[in-house]
PDB file of C-alpha atoms and ligand atoms in Angstrom:
ATOM      1  CA  MET A   1     -46.080 -31.376 -83.911  1.00  0.00           C
ATOM      2  CA  ILE A   2     -46.388 -28.247 -83.166  1.00  0.00           C
ATOM      3  CA  HIS A   3     -47.240 -26.867 -79.540  1.00  0.00           C
ATOM      4  CA  CYS A   4     -50.628 -24.518 -80.899  1.00  0.00           C
ATOM      5  CA  THR A   5     -51.344 -23.552 -76.924  1.00  0.00           C
ATOM      6  CA  ASN A   6     -52.249 -20.409 -76.119  1.00  0.00           C
ATOM      7  CA  LYS A   7     -50.872 -19.329 -79.892  1.00  0.00           C
ATOM      8  CA  THR A   8     -52.992 -16.796 -81.796  1.00  0.00           C
ATOM      9  CA  PHE A   9     -54.391 -18.344 -85.027  1.00  0.00           C
ATOM     10  CA  LEU A  10     -54.035 -15.922 -88.287  1.00  0.00           C
ATOM     11  CA  ILE A  11     -56.190 -17.941 -90.378  1.00  0.00           C
ATOM     12  CA  ASP A  12     -56.772 -17.565 -94.095  1.00  0.00           C
ATOM     13  CA  LEU A  13     -60.373 -17.896 -95.937  1.00  0.00           C
ATOM     14  CA  ASP A  14     -60.715 -18.560 -99.298  1.00  0.00           C
ATOM     15  CA  GLY A  15     -59.034 -22.732 -99.489  1.00  0.00           C
ATOM     16  CA  THR A  16     -58.942 -23.116 -96.180  1.00  0.00           C
ATOM     17  CA  MET A  17     -62.313 -22.614 -94.484  1.00  0.00           C
ATOM     18  CA  TYR A  18     -64.296 -22.529 -97.568  1.00  0.00           C
ATOM     19  CA  ARG A  19     -63.806 -22.655-101.579  1.00  0.00           C
ATOM     20  CA  GLY A  20     -65.816 -20.022-102.771  1.00  0.00           C
ATOM     21  CA  ASP A  21     -69.074 -20.374-102.190  1.00  0.00           C
ATOM     22  CA  GLN A  22     -68.466 -24.564-100.791  1.00  0.00           C
ATOM     23  CA  VAL A  23     -68.316 -24.888 -97.189  1.00  0.00           C
ATOM     24  CA  ILE A  24     -65.663 -26.642 -95.936  1.00  0.00           C
ATOM     25  CA  PRO A  25     -67.074 -28.567 -93.198  1.00  0.00           C
ATOM     26  CA  GLU A  26     -64.253 -29.739 -91.016  1.00  0.00           C
ATOM     27  CA  ALA A  27     -63.507 -25.168 -90.512  1.00  0.00           C
ATOM     28  CA  ILE A  28     -66.927 -24.995 -89.158  1.00  0.00           C
ATOM     29  CA  ARG A  29     -66.096 -28.014 -86.870  1.00  0.00           C
ATOM     30  CA  LEU A  30     -61.607 -25.981 -85.605  1.00  0.00           C
ATOM     31  CA  ILE A  31     -63.769 -22.803 -85.648  1.00  0.00           C
ATOM     32  CA  GLN A  32     -66.035 -24.134 -82.725  1.00  0.00           C
ATOM     33  CA  ARG A  33     -62.445 -25.876 -81.254  1.00  0.00           C
ATOM     34  CA  LEU A  34     -61.005 -22.471 -80.783  1.00  0.00           C
ATOM     35  CA  GLN A  35     -64.340 -20.674 -79.563  1.00  0.00           C
ATOM     36  CA  LYS A  36     -64.898 -23.365 -76.729  1.00  0.00           C
ATOM     37  CA  LEU A  37     -61.843 -23.060 -76.238  1.00  0.00           C
ATOM     38  CA  HIS A  38     -61.463 -20.118 -75.766  1.00  0.00           C
ATOM     39  CA  ILE A  39     -57.937 -20.109 -78.073  1.00  0.00           C
ATOM     40  CA  PRO A  40     -58.155 -16.558 -80.322  1.00  0.00           C
ATOM     41  CA  PHE A  41     -58.074 -16.015 -84.235  1.00  0.00           C
ATOM     42  CA  VAL A  42     -58.588 -14.041 -86.396  1.00  0.00           C
ATOM     43  CA  PHE A  43     -59.086 -14.680 -90.000  1.00  0.00           C
ATOM     44  CA  VAL A  44     -56.489 -12.428 -92.543  1.00  0.00           C
ATOM     45  CA  THR A  45     -56.625 -12.235 -95.623  1.00  0.00           C
ATOM     46  CA  ASN A  46     -55.050 -10.726 -98.975  1.00  0.00           C
ATOM     47  CA  ASN A  47     -59.376 -10.507-100.819  1.00  0.00           C
ATOM     48  CA  ALA A  48     -60.006  -6.552-100.453  1.00  0.00           C
ATOM     49  CA  THR A  49     -62.873  -7.090-102.102  1.00  0.00           C
ATOM     50  CA  ARG A  50     -65.260  -7.700 -99.038  1.00  0.00           C
ATOM     51  CA  THR A  51     -65.722  -5.741 -96.326  1.00  0.00           C
ATOM     52  CA  PRO A  52     -65.487  -7.158 -92.429  1.00  0.00           C
ATOM     53  CA  GLN A  53     -69.759  -6.813 -92.366  1.00  0.00           C
ATOM     54  CA  GLN A  54     -69.114  -8.569 -95.658  1.00  0.00           C
ATOM     55  CA  ASN A  55     -67.037 -11.672 -94.313  1.00  0.00           C
ATOM     56  CA  ALA A  56     -68.722 -12.444 -90.834  1.00  0.00           C
ATOM     57  CA  ASP A  57     -72.674 -12.455 -93.645  1.00  0.00           C
ATOM     58  CA  HIS A  58     -70.079 -14.998 -96.019  1.00  0.00           C
ATOM     59  CA  MET A  59     -69.952 -17.008 -93.424  1.00  0.00           C
ATOM     60  CA  ARG A  60     -72.368 -16.769 -91.338  1.00  0.00           C
ATOM     61  CA  ALA A  61     -74.384 -18.287 -94.579  1.00  0.00           C
ATOM     62  CA  LEU A  62     -71.618 -20.985 -95.372  1.00  0.00           C
ATOM     63  CA  GLY A  63     -73.280 -22.331 -91.765  1.00  0.00           C
ATOM     64  CA  PHE A  64     -70.306 -20.595 -89.226  1.00  0.00           C
ATOM     65  CA  HIS A  65     -71.653 -19.516 -86.069  1.00  0.00           C
ATOM     66  CA  ASN A  66     -70.615 -16.070 -83.856  1.00  0.00           C
ATOM     67  CA  ILE A  67     -67.844 -14.727 -85.971  1.00  0.00           C
ATOM     68  CA  GLN A  68     -68.434 -10.730 -85.741  1.00  0.00           C
ATOM     69  CA  PRO A  69     -66.722  -8.578 -87.866  1.00  0.00           C
ATOM     70  CA  LYS A  70     -63.919  -7.598 -86.211  1.00  0.00           C
ATOM     71  CA  ALA A  71     -62.641 -11.313 -86.624  1.00  0.00           C
ATOM     72  CA  PHE A  72     -61.527 -10.059 -90.126  1.00  0.00           C
ATOM     73  CA  PHE A  73     -58.430  -8.454 -91.464  1.00  0.00           C
ATOM     74  CA  THR A  74     -57.866  -7.186 -95.234  1.00  0.00           C
ATOM     75  CA  SER A  75     -55.289  -6.475 -97.344  1.00  0.00           C
ATOM     76  CA  ALA A  76     -57.777  -3.433 -97.409  1.00  0.00           C
ATOM     77  CA  MET A  77     -57.333  -1.916 -93.928  1.00  0.00           C
ATOM     78  CA  ALA A  78     -53.751  -3.038 -93.452  1.00  0.00           C
ATOM     79  CA  ALA A  79     -53.089  -0.861 -97.081  1.00  0.00           C
ATOM     80  CA  ALA A  80     -55.395   1.827 -95.236  1.00  0.00           C
ATOM     81  CA  ALA A  81     -53.113   1.839 -91.589  1.00  0.00           C
ATOM     82  CA  HIS A  82     -50.205   1.342 -93.360  1.00  0.00           C
ATOM     83  CA  MET A  83     -50.424   4.504 -95.821  1.00  0.00           C
ATOM     84  CA  LYS A  84     -51.296   5.894 -92.308  1.00  0.00           C
ATOM     85  CA  LYS A  85     -48.788   5.629 -90.735  1.00  0.00           C
ATOM     86  CA  MET A  86     -46.040   5.905 -93.781  1.00  0.00           C
ATOM     87  CA  SER A  87     -47.513   9.639 -95.556  1.00  0.00           C
ATOM     88  CA  THR A  88     -48.783  12.353 -94.684  1.00  0.00           C
ATOM     89  CA  ALA A  89     -50.568  12.132 -98.435  1.00  0.00           C
ATOM     90  CA  ASN A  90     -54.119  12.588 -97.669  1.00  0.00           C
ATOM     91  CA  LYS A  91     -55.929  12.630-101.262  1.00  0.00           C
ATOM     92  CA  VAL A  92     -55.725   9.582-103.103  1.00  0.00           C
ATOM     93  CA  PHE A  93     -57.779   8.264-106.405  1.00  0.00           C
ATOM     94  CA  CYS A  94     -59.136   4.466-105.973  1.00  0.00           C
ATOM     95  CA  ILE A  95     -60.120   1.721-107.762  1.00  0.00           C
ATOM     96  CA  GLY A  96     -61.512  -1.176-106.186  1.00  0.00           C
ATOM     97  CA  GLU A  97     -64.406  -2.597-103.823  1.00  0.00           C
ATOM     98  CA  SER A  98     -66.416  -2.064-100.729  1.00  0.00           C
ATOM     99  CA  GLY A  99     -63.981  -4.018 -99.050  1.00  0.00           C
ATOM    100  CA  LEU A 100     -61.698  -1.042-100.225  1.00  0.00           C
ATOM    101  CA  TRP A 101     -63.523   1.863 -99.839  1.00  0.00           C
ATOM    102  CA  GLU A 102     -64.574   1.405 -96.870  1.00  0.00           C
ATOM    103  CA  ALA A 103     -61.177   1.110 -96.126  1.00  0.00           C
ATOM    104  CA  VAL A 104     -59.732   4.251 -97.124  1.00  0.00           C
ATOM    105  CA  ARG A 105     -63.463   5.998 -96.484  1.00  0.00           C
ATOM    106  CA  GLU A 106     -62.504   4.425 -91.898  1.00  0.00           C
ATOM    107  CA  SER A 107     -58.573   5.514 -92.116  1.00  0.00           C
ATOM    108  CA  GLY A 108     -60.055   9.537 -93.203  1.00  0.00           C
ATOM    109  CA  TYR A 109     -58.809   9.664 -97.019  1.00  0.00           C
ATOM    110  CA  GLU A 110     -59.992  12.132 -99.454  1.00  0.00           C
ATOM    111  CA  ILE A 111     -61.028  11.400-102.682  1.00  0.00           C
ATOM    112  CA  ASP A 112     -59.377  14.155-105.600  1.00  0.00           C
ATOM    113  CA  GLU A 113     -58.117  12.570-108.392  1.00  0.00           C
ATOM    114  CA  GLU A 114     -56.428  15.608-109.871  1.00  0.00           C
ATOM    115  CA  LYS A 115     -54.565  15.627-107.004  1.00  0.00           C
ATOM    116  CA  ALA A 116     -54.195  12.324-105.938  1.00  0.00           C
ATOM    117  CA  GLU A 117     -51.123  11.638-104.037  1.00  0.00           C
ATOM    118  CA  LEU A 118     -52.137   7.311-103.458  1.00  0.00           C
ATOM    119  CA  VAL A 119     -53.485   5.592-105.907  1.00  0.00           C
ATOM    120  CA  PHE A 120     -54.818   2.777-103.769  1.00  0.00           C
ATOM    121  CA  VAL A 121     -55.151  -0.768-106.055  1.00  0.00           C
ATOM    122  CA  GLY A 122     -57.747  -3.606-104.818  1.00  0.00           C
ATOM    123  CA  LEU A 123     -59.732  -5.894-107.247  1.00  0.00           C
ATOM    124  CA  ASP A 124     -61.974  -4.002-109.342  1.00  0.00           C
ATOM    125  CA  ARG A 125     -63.960  -6.671-111.106  1.00  0.00           C
ATOM    126  CA  GLN A 126     -66.679  -4.234-112.772  1.00  0.00           C
ATOM    127  CA  ALA A 127     -63.567  -1.480-113.372  1.00  0.00           C
ATOM    128  CA  ASP A 128     -62.147  -0.911-117.916  1.00  0.00           C
ATOM    129  CA  PHE A 129     -60.713   0.981-119.636  1.00  0.00           C
ATOM    130  CA  SER A 130     -61.237   4.258-118.813  1.00  0.00           C
ATOM    131  CA  LEU A 131     -60.902   3.969-115.151  1.00  0.00           C
ATOM    132  CA  TYR A 132     -57.431   2.534-115.740  1.00  0.00           C
ATOM    133  CA  SER A 133     -56.270   4.927-118.175  1.00  0.00           C
ATOM    134  CA  ARG A 134     -57.446   7.524-114.917  1.00  0.00           C
ATOM    135  CA  ALA A 135     -55.211   5.188-113.121  1.00  0.00           C
ATOM    136  CA  ALA A 136     -51.821   6.172-114.901  1.00  0.00           C
ATOM    137  CA  TYR A 137     -52.740   9.055-115.806  1.00  0.00           C
ATOM    138  CA  CYS A 138     -53.165  10.150-112.192  1.00  0.00           C
ATOM    139  CA  LEU A 139     -50.249   7.896-110.875  1.00  0.00           C
ATOM    140  CA  ARG A 140     -47.773   9.600-113.393  1.00  0.00           C
ATOM    141  CA  HIS A 141     -48.579  13.799-113.370  1.00  0.00           C
ATOM    142  CA  ASN A 142     -49.297  13.644-109.823  1.00  0.00           C
ATOM    143  CA  HIS A 143     -46.568  11.182-109.379  1.00  0.00           C
ATOM    144  CA  ALA A 144     -48.123   9.358-107.052  1.00  0.00           C
ATOM    145  CA  LEU A 145     -47.256   5.724-105.431  1.00  0.00           C
ATOM    146  CA  LEU A 146     -48.930   3.274-106.488  1.00  0.00           C
ATOM    147  CA  VAL A 147     -50.786   1.471-103.816  1.00  0.00           C
ATOM    148  CA  GLY A 148     -51.208  -2.380-103.983  1.00  0.00           C
ATOM    149  CA  THR A 149     -53.581  -4.707-101.497  1.00  0.00           C
ATOM    150  CA  ASN A 150     -51.698  -7.377-102.731  1.00  0.00           C
ATOM    151  CA  GLY A 151     -50.225  -8.770-105.667  1.00  0.00           C
ATOM    152  CA  ASP A 152     -51.883 -12.462-106.304  1.00  0.00           C
ATOM    153  CA  ARG A 153     -51.516 -13.987-110.303  1.00  0.00           C
ATOM    154  CA  ARG A 154     -54.458 -14.956-110.147  1.00  0.00           C
ATOM    155  CA  VAL A 155     -58.152 -15.760-108.901  1.00  0.00           C
ATOM    156  CA  PRO A 156     -59.018 -19.367-108.158  1.00  0.00           C
ATOM    157  CA  HIS A 157     -62.467 -19.225-111.053  1.00  0.00           C
ATOM    158  CA  GLY A 158     -64.742 -22.505-111.277  1.00  0.00           C
ATOM    159  CA  ASP A 159     -62.431 -24.229-113.014  1.00  0.00           C
ATOM    160  CA  GLY A 160     -60.662 -21.254-114.971  1.00  0.00           C
ATOM    161  CA  PHE A 161     -59.320 -18.436-112.832  1.00  0.00           C
ATOM    162  CA  LEU A 162     -59.859 -14.653-113.280  1.00  0.00           C
ATOM    163  CA  ILE A 163     -56.974 -12.018-113.287  1.00  0.00           C
ATOM    164  CA  GLY A 164     -55.652 -11.213-110.311  1.00  0.00           C
ATOM    165  CA  ASN A 165     -54.173  -7.599-108.937  1.00  0.00           C
ATOM    166  CA  GLY A 166     -50.878  -8.357-109.234  1.00  0.00           C
ATOM    167  CA  ALA A 167     -51.269  -8.018-112.859  1.00  0.00           C
ATOM    168  CA  VAL A 168     -53.252  -5.354-112.727  1.00  0.00           C
ATOM    169  CA  LEU A 169     -50.726  -3.686-110.474  1.00  0.00           C
ATOM    170  CA  GLU A 170     -48.564  -4.340-113.074  1.00  0.00           C
ATOM    171  CA  MET A 171     -50.380  -2.861-116.321  1.00  0.00           C
ATOM    172  CA  LEU A 172     -50.459   0.328-114.436  1.00  0.00           C
ATOM    173  CA  GLU A 173     -46.887  -0.224-113.334  1.00  0.00           C
ATOM    174  CA  TYR A 174     -46.348  -0.390-116.847  1.00  0.00           C
ATOM    175  CA  ALA A 175     -47.904   1.793-117.849  1.00  0.00           C
ATOM    176  CA  SER A 176     -47.307   5.355-115.750  1.00  0.00           C
ATOM    177  CA  GLU A 177     -44.122   3.687-114.538  1.00  0.00           C
ATOM    178  CA  ALA A 178     -44.562   5.123-111.452  1.00  0.00           C
ATOM    179  CA  LYS A 179     -43.115   3.069-107.830  1.00  0.00           C
ATOM    180  CA  ARG A 180     -45.301   0.392-107.018  1.00  0.00           C
ATOM    181  CA  VAL A 181     -45.749  -0.933-102.711  1.00  0.00           C
ATOM    182  CA  THR A 182     -48.143  -4.235-102.537  1.00  0.00           C
ATOM    183  CA  ILE A 183     -49.609  -4.812 -98.797  1.00  0.00           C
ATOM    184  CA  GLY A 184     -50.837  -8.209 -98.687  1.00  0.00           C
ATOM    185  CA  LYS A 185     -49.207 -12.194 -97.826  1.00  0.00           C
ATOM    186  CA  PRO A 186     -46.148 -11.818 -97.915  1.00  0.00           C
ATOM    187  CA  SER A 187     -45.514  -8.834 -97.184  1.00  0.00           C
ATOM    188  CA  ALA A 188     -44.004  -8.167 -94.008  1.00  0.00           C
ATOM    189  CA  ILE A 189     -46.030  -4.847 -93.731  1.00  0.00           C
ATOM    190  CA  MET A 190     -49.253  -7.643 -93.647  1.00  0.00           C
ATOM    191  CA  MET A 191     -47.658  -9.067 -91.067  1.00  0.00           C
ATOM    192  CA  GLU A 192     -46.590  -6.060 -89.229  1.00  0.00           C
ATOM    193  CA  GLU A 193     -50.327  -4.239 -89.818  1.00  0.00           C
ATOM    194  CA  THR A 194     -51.949  -7.807 -88.779  1.00  0.00           C
ATOM    195  CA  LEU A 195     -49.911  -8.235 -85.268  1.00  0.00           C
ATOM    196  CA  ALA A 196     -50.633  -3.992 -84.566  1.00  0.00           C
ATOM    197  CA  TYR A 197     -54.004  -5.480 -85.218  1.00  0.00           C
ATOM    198  CA  ILE A 198     -54.270  -7.935 -82.914  1.00  0.00           C
ATOM    199  CA  GLY A 199     -52.034  -6.201 -80.083  1.00  0.00           C
ATOM    200  CA  LYS A 200     -49.634  -9.714 -80.648  1.00  0.00           C
ATOM    201  CA  SER A 201     -46.501  -9.903 -81.026  1.00  0.00           C
ATOM    202  CA  ALA A 202     -45.010 -12.621 -83.559  1.00  0.00           C
ATOM    203  CA  ASP A 203     -43.627 -15.218 -81.075  1.00  0.00           C
ATOM    204  CA  GLU A 204     -48.053 -15.480 -80.161  1.00  0.00           C
ATOM    205  CA  CYS A 205     -49.354 -16.429 -83.744  1.00  0.00           C
ATOM    206  CA  VAL A 206     -49.423 -19.247 -85.904  1.00  0.00           C
ATOM    207  CA  VAL A 207     -50.160 -18.815 -89.563  1.00  0.00           C
ATOM    208  CA  LEU A 208     -53.243 -20.828 -90.781  1.00  0.00           C
ATOM    209  CA  GLY A 209     -53.291 -21.299 -94.673  1.00  0.00           C
ATOM    210  CA  ASP A 210     -53.853 -23.113 -98.262  1.00  0.00           C
ATOM    211  CA  ASN A 211     -51.230 -21.647-100.005  1.00  0.00           C
ATOM    212  CA  LEU A 212     -47.342 -21.450 -99.471  1.00  0.00           C
ATOM    213  CA  GLU A 213     -47.246 -18.356-101.716  1.00  0.00           C
ATOM    214  CA  THR A 214     -48.602 -16.236 -99.513  1.00  0.00           C
ATOM    215  CA  ASP A 215     -49.623 -18.142 -96.458  1.00  0.00           C
ATOM    216  CA  VAL A 216     -46.837 -21.129 -95.379  1.00  0.00           C
ATOM    217  CA  ALA A 217     -44.298 -17.947 -96.952  1.00  0.00           C
ATOM    218  CA  PHE A 218     -46.266 -14.813 -94.745  1.00  0.00           C
ATOM    219  CA  GLY A 219     -45.615 -16.882 -92.215  1.00  0.00           C
ATOM    220  CA  LYS A 220     -41.502 -17.908 -92.644  1.00  0.00           C
ATOM    221  CA  ASP A 221     -40.685 -15.146 -93.357  1.00  0.00           C
ATOM    222  CA  ASN A 222     -41.676 -13.345 -90.477  1.00  0.00           C
ATOM    223  CA  GLY A 223     -41.126 -14.994 -87.898  1.00  0.00           C
ATOM    224  CA  VAL A 224     -44.675 -17.293 -87.136  1.00  0.00           C
ATOM    225  CA  LEU A 225     -45.151 -20.686 -87.042  1.00  0.00           C
ATOM    226  CA  THR A 226     -47.048 -21.764 -90.302  1.00  0.00           C
ATOM    227  CA  ILE A 227     -50.183 -25.178 -90.757  1.00  0.00           C
ATOM    228  CA  MET A 228     -50.690 -25.571 -93.733  1.00  0.00           C
ATOM    229  CA  VAL A 229     -53.047 -27.447 -94.841  1.00  0.00           C
ATOM    230  CA  THR A 230     -54.181 -29.559 -98.185  1.00  0.00           C
ATOM    231  CA  SER A 231     -57.390 -28.304 -99.139  1.00  0.00           C
ATOM    232  CA  GLY A 232     -56.922 -25.144-101.038  1.00  0.00           C
ATOM    233  CA  VAL A 233     -54.989 -24.328-104.316  1.00  0.00           C
ATOM    234  CA  HIS A 234     -51.506 -26.359-103.377  1.00  0.00           C
ATOM    235  CA  THR A 235     -50.890 -30.772-102.532  1.00  0.00           C
ATOM    236  CA  ARG A 236     -47.748 -31.988-100.769  1.00  0.00           C
ATOM    237  CA  GLU A 237     -46.524 -32.372-104.495  1.00  0.00           C
ATOM    238  CA  ASP A 238     -45.595 -28.778-104.384  1.00  0.00           C
ATOM    239  CA  ALA A 239     -44.428 -28.812-100.693  1.00  0.00           C
ATOM    240  CA  ARG A 240     -42.145 -31.273-101.129  1.00  0.00           C
ATOM    241  CA  ARG A 241     -40.999 -28.550-105.110  1.00  0.00           C
ATOM    242  CA  PHE A 242     -41.310 -26.039-102.770  1.00  0.00           C
ATOM    243  CA  ARG A 243     -37.985 -25.111-101.380  1.00  0.00           C
ATOM    244  CA  ILE A 244     -40.506 -23.319 -98.664  1.00  0.00           C
ATOM    245  CA  GLN A 245     -41.455 -25.633 -95.911  1.00  0.00           C
ATOM    246  CA  PRO A 246     -44.560 -25.499 -93.643  1.00  0.00           C
ATOM    247  CA  ASP A 247     -44.155 -26.402 -89.814  1.00  0.00           C
ATOM    248  CA  LEU A 248     -46.998 -28.506 -90.198  1.00  0.00           C
ATOM    249  CA  LEU A 249     -48.563 -30.405 -92.877  1.00  0.00           C
ATOM    250  CA  ILE A 250     -51.978 -31.757 -92.296  1.00  0.00           C
ATOM    251  CA  ALA A 251     -54.763 -32.668 -95.641  1.00  0.00           C
ATOM    252  CA  SER A 252     -57.415 -31.674 -92.808  1.00  0.00           C
ATOM    253  CA  LEU A 253     -57.956 -29.881 -90.664  1.00  0.00           C
ATOM    254  CA  ASP A 254     -59.511 -32.240 -88.622  1.00  0.00           C
ATOM    255  CA  GLU A 255     -56.326 -33.569 -88.034  1.00  0.00           C
ATOM    256  CA  LEU A 256     -55.249 -30.301 -86.817  1.00  0.00           C
ATOM    257  CA  HIS A 257     -55.057 -31.160 -82.304  1.00  0.00           C
ATOM    258  CA  ILE A 258     -55.033 -28.945 -79.761  1.00  0.00           C
ATOM    259  CA  LYS A 259     -56.024 -28.399 -76.288  1.00  0.00           C
TER     260      LYS A 259
HETATM  261 MG1  LIG B 301     -56.261 -19.484 -99.460  1.00  0.00          MG
END
């Protein structure tokens, strides 16, 4: 049993709130309970493809109520915010979908392939050989820093998977010999930026997610309590096999007793 009262929930999306386009009904009930009890929560996701507005629209379409765009903190937002603090570079090259483009634009970056000092890379399901080659050239020629929104190997897709952003980063790193920084869960950078976004400290939060390597590690590595639900990628068996254990392991969000 862990005490969640007065904690802010850092909640994963895919595998925890829904699976692709299929809602997890217990998740709707959990969000309603949190809203009713005025328990704060923010959705923290490695998915850099959607903007906060697109995330809010997606969740509304799945049956969630009263979820505002500001309730989402994505790895794209964390990447843009973090690099603004860490570097004076303003000219960037960017591979990604609307979630990353919006975050980069809103942080005031200028897109300039010739003079780019940073190359932001998030998942882009339309990217091709030519775009990757331009990014690799930019990294090598300009000595630009490679900034990955997340290092996921694979993205679940139907019965199979798609190539994840981490695999693309490995390719670009190999081709260009550039150094990279990877932002998403479970990195300390993602936690630091999440806590800055919500204005809380680690001991005031609890991570809720389905993935041992991203969500549970995200909490454990950064001093935040963790709740794992086995509705997504990892099972109770996996939790036993991995050396990393959540503070609480549940099969369904209905098991979560919050007062
Ligand atoms: Mg997940």
